[in-house]
Coordinates of C-alpha atoms in Angstrom, one line a residue:
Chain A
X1484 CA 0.0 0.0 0.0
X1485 CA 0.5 3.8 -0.5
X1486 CA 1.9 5.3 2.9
X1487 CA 1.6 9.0 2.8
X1488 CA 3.8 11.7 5.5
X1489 CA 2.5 15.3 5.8
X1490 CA 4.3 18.3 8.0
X1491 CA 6.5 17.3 10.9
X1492 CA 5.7 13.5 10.1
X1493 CA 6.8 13.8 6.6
X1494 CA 10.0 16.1 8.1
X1495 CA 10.7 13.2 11.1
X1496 CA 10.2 10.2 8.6
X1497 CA 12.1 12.2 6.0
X1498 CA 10.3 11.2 2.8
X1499 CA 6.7 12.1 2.0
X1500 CA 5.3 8.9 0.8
X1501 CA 6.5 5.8 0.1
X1502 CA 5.3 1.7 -1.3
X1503 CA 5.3 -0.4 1.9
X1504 CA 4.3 -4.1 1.7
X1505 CA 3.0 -5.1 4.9
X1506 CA 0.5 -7.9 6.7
X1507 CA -1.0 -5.1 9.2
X1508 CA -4.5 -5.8 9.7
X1509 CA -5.1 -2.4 11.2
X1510 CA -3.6 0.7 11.8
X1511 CA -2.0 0.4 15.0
X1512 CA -0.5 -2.8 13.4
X1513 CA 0.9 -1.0 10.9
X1514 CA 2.6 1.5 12.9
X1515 CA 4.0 -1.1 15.3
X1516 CA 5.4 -2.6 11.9
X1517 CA 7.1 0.5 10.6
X1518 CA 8.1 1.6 14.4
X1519 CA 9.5 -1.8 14.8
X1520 CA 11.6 -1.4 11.6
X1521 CA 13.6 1.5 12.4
X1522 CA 14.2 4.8 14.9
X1523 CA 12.6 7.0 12.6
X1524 CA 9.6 5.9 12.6
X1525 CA 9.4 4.7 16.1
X1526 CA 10.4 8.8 16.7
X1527 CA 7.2 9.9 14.2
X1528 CA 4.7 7.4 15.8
X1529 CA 5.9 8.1 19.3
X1530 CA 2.5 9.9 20.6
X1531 CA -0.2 8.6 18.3
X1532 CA -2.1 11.1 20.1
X1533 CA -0.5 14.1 18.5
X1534 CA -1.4 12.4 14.8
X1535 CA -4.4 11.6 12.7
X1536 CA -4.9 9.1 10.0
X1537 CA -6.5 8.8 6.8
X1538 CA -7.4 5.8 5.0
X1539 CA -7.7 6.3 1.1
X1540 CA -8.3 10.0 1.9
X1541 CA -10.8 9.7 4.5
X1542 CA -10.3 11.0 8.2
X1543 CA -9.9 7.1 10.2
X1544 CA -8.9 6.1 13.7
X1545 CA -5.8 3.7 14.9
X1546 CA -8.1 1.2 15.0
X1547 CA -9.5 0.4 12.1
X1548 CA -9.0 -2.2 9.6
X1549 CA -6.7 -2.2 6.2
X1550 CA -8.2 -4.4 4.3
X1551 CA -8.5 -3.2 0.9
X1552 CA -7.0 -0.3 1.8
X1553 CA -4.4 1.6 -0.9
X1554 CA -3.7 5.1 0.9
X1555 CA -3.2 5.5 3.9
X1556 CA -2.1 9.1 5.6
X1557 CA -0.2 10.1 8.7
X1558 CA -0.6 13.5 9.2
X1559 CA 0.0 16.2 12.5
X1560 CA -3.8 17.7 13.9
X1561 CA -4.7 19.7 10.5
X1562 CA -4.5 23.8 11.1
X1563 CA -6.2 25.4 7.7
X1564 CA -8.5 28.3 7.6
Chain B
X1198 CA -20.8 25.5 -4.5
X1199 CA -17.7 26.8 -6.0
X1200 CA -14.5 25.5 -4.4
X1201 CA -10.9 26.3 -5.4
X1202 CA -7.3 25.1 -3.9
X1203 CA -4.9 27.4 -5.4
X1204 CA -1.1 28.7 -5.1
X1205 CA -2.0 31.9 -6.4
X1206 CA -3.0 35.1 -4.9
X1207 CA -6.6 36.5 -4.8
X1208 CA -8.4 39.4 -4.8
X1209 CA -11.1 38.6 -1.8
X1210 CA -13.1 41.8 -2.7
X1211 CA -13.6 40.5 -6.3
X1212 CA -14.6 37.0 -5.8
X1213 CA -16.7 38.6 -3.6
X1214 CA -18.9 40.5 -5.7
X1215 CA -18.5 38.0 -8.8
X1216 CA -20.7 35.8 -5.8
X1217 CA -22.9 37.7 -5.1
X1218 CA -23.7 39.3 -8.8
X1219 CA -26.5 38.7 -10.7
X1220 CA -28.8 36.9 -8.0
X1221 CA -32.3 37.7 -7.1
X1222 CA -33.0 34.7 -4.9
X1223 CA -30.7 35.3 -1.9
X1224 CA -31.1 38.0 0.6
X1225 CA -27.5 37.3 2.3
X1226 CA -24.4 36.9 1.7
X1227 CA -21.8 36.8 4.5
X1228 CA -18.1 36.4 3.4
X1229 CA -14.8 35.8 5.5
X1230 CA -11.2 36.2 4.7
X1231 CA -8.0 34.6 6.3
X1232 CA -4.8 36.9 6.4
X1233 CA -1.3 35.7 6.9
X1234 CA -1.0 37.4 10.8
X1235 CA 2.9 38.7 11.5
X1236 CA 2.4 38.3 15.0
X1237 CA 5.6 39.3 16.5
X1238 CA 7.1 41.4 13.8
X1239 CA 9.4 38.7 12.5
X1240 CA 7.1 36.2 10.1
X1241 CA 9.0 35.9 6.7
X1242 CA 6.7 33.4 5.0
X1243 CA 4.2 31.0 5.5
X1244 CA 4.4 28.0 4.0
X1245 CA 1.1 25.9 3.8
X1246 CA 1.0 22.2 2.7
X1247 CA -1.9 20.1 1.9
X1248 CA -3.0 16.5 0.9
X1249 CA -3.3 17.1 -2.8
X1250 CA -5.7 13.6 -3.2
X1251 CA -7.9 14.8 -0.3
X1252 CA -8.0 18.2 -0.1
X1253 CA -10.8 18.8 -2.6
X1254 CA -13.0 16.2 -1.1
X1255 CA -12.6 17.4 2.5
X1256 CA -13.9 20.5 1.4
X1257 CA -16.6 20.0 -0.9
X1258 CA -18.0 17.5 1.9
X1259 CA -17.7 20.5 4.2
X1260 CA -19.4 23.0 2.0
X1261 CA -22.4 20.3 1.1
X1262 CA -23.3 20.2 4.8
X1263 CA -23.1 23.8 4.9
X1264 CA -25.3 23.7 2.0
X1265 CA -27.9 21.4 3.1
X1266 CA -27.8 22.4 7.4
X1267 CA -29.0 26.1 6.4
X1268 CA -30.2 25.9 2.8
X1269 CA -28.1 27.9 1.2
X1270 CA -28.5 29.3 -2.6
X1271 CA -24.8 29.0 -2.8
X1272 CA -21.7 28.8 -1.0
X1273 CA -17.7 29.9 -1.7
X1274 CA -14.5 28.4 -0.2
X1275 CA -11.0 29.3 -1.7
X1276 CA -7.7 27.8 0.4
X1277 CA -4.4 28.5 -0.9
X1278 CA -1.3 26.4 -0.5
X1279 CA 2.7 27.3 -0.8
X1280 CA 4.4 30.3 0.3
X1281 CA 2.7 33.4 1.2
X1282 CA 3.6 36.9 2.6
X1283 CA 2.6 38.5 5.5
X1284 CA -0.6 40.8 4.6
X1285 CA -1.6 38.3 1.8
X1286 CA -4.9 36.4 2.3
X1287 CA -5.0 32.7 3.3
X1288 CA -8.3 32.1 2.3
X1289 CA -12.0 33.1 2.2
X1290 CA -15.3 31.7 2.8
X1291 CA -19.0 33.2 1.6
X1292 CA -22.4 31.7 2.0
X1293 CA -25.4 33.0 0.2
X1294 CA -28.9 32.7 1.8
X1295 CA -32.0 33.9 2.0
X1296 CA -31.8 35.4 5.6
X1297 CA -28.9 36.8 7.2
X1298 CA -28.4 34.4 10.0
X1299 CA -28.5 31.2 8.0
X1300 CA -25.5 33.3 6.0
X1301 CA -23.7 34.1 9.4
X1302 CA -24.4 30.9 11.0
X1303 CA -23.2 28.8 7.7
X1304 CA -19.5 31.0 7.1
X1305 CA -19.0 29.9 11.4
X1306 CA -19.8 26.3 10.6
X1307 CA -17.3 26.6 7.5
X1308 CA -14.6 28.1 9.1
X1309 CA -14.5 25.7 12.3
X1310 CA -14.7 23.0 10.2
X1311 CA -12.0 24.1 7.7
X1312 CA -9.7 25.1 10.4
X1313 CA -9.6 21.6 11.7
X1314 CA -10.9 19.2 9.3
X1315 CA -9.5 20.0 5.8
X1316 CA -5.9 18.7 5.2
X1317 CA -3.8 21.9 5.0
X1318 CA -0.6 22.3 7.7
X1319 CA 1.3 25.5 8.1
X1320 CA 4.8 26.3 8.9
X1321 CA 6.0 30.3 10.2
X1322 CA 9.4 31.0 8.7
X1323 CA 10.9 33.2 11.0
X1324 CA 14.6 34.8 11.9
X1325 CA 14.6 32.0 14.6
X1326 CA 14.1 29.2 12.1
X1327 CA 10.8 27.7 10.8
X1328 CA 8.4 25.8 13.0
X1329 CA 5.2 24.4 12.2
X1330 CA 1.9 26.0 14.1
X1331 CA 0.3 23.4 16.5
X1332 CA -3.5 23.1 16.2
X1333 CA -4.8 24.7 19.8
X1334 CA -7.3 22.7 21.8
X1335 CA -10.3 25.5 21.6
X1336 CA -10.6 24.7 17.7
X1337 CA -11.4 21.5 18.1
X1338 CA -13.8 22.4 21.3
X1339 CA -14.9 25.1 18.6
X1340 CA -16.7 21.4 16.4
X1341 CA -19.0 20.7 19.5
X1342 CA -20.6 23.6 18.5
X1343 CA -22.4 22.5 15.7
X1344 CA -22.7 18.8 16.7

């Protein structure tokens, strides 16, 4: 699947998206995956509190599933307006 | 509903009144503009990045409950992304109805939601270096509102 970085994720992860082949049947799966892989990512996903998600470009929760999913999103609380 | 998400500059006063020309069936129209706020003295840019695949989406699902909440004839939202200047607008909302508080009420509903709900991030370039503006606790508080 498509995994996406925006704002300090992108910045902490250092690139803004990127092809991962994965298992993870949800979420929090995943970012136990990518944490588990290397510092970097453990670093981004430190305080899943401070991020949100979206799941082929739809505001998600940690929780849910991926199956089917191709885009997923990490992103920092939005600020527009 | 007419919804841009644009690099460029705007003329707020302009999109304005090519709006609200030429109707007969509205009796309000209520607009909002965003300007790039120098704070403290010392803001050089402001750098906005958005979700390019969601961004349009976000918003027109925002506008369409605008839209059907307080019946509006019509409704405007442009956002810009990429660097702006201190001074330059950020982005505007205007809602079209046919009674002045449905207007009011709708532009409050679009700006909340925009604020915290439509995939744009910001980033103040300053002479201390660039950090990125944290979304504060009352905006989210500010969605209750309306729930």
């Amino acid at each position: 699947m498509n995994v996406m970085y925006f704002a300090w994720v992108r910045e902490r992860i250092g690139v803004p998206q990127e092809s991962v082949e994965t298992e993870a049947a949800t979420v929090n799966d995943l970012i136990a995956e990518l944490s588990s892989r290397e510092e970097r990512y453990a670093a981004a996903f430190a305080d899943t509190s401070a991020l949100r998600v979206a799941l082929d470009q739809e505001l998600s929760d940690f929780g849910a599933s991926l199956v089917g999913v191709r885009e997923v999103a990490f992103f920092p609380p939005m600020t527009g307006g | 509903m007419h919804i841009r998400v644009q690099p460029e500059q705007f003329d707020a006063g302009a999109e304005l009144n090519a709006f609200a020309q030429g109707r007969s069936d509205v009796g309000a129209v209520v607009s909002f503009t965003g300007v790039v706020r120098d704070t403290d003295g010392d803001l050089r840019e402001m750098l906005i990045e958005h979700y390019p695949g969601m961004t349009q989406s976000a918003i027109t699902k925002i506008a369409q409950e605008a839209v059907d909440r307080w019946v509006l004839a019509d409704c405007l939202v442009i956002h810009r992304y990429g660097s702006l200047k201190p001074g330059e607008p950020i982005m505007m909302v205007a809602a079209a109805a046919a009674h002045r508080a449905a207007s009011f009420e709708a532009a409050d509903f679009l700006m909340d939601y925009l604020k915290s709900r439509a995939p744009f991030w910001k980033k103040e370039l300053t002479s201390k270096g660039a950090d990125w503006v944290a979304a504060k606790g009352e905006d989210e508080d500010a969605l209750n509102r309306w729930r």
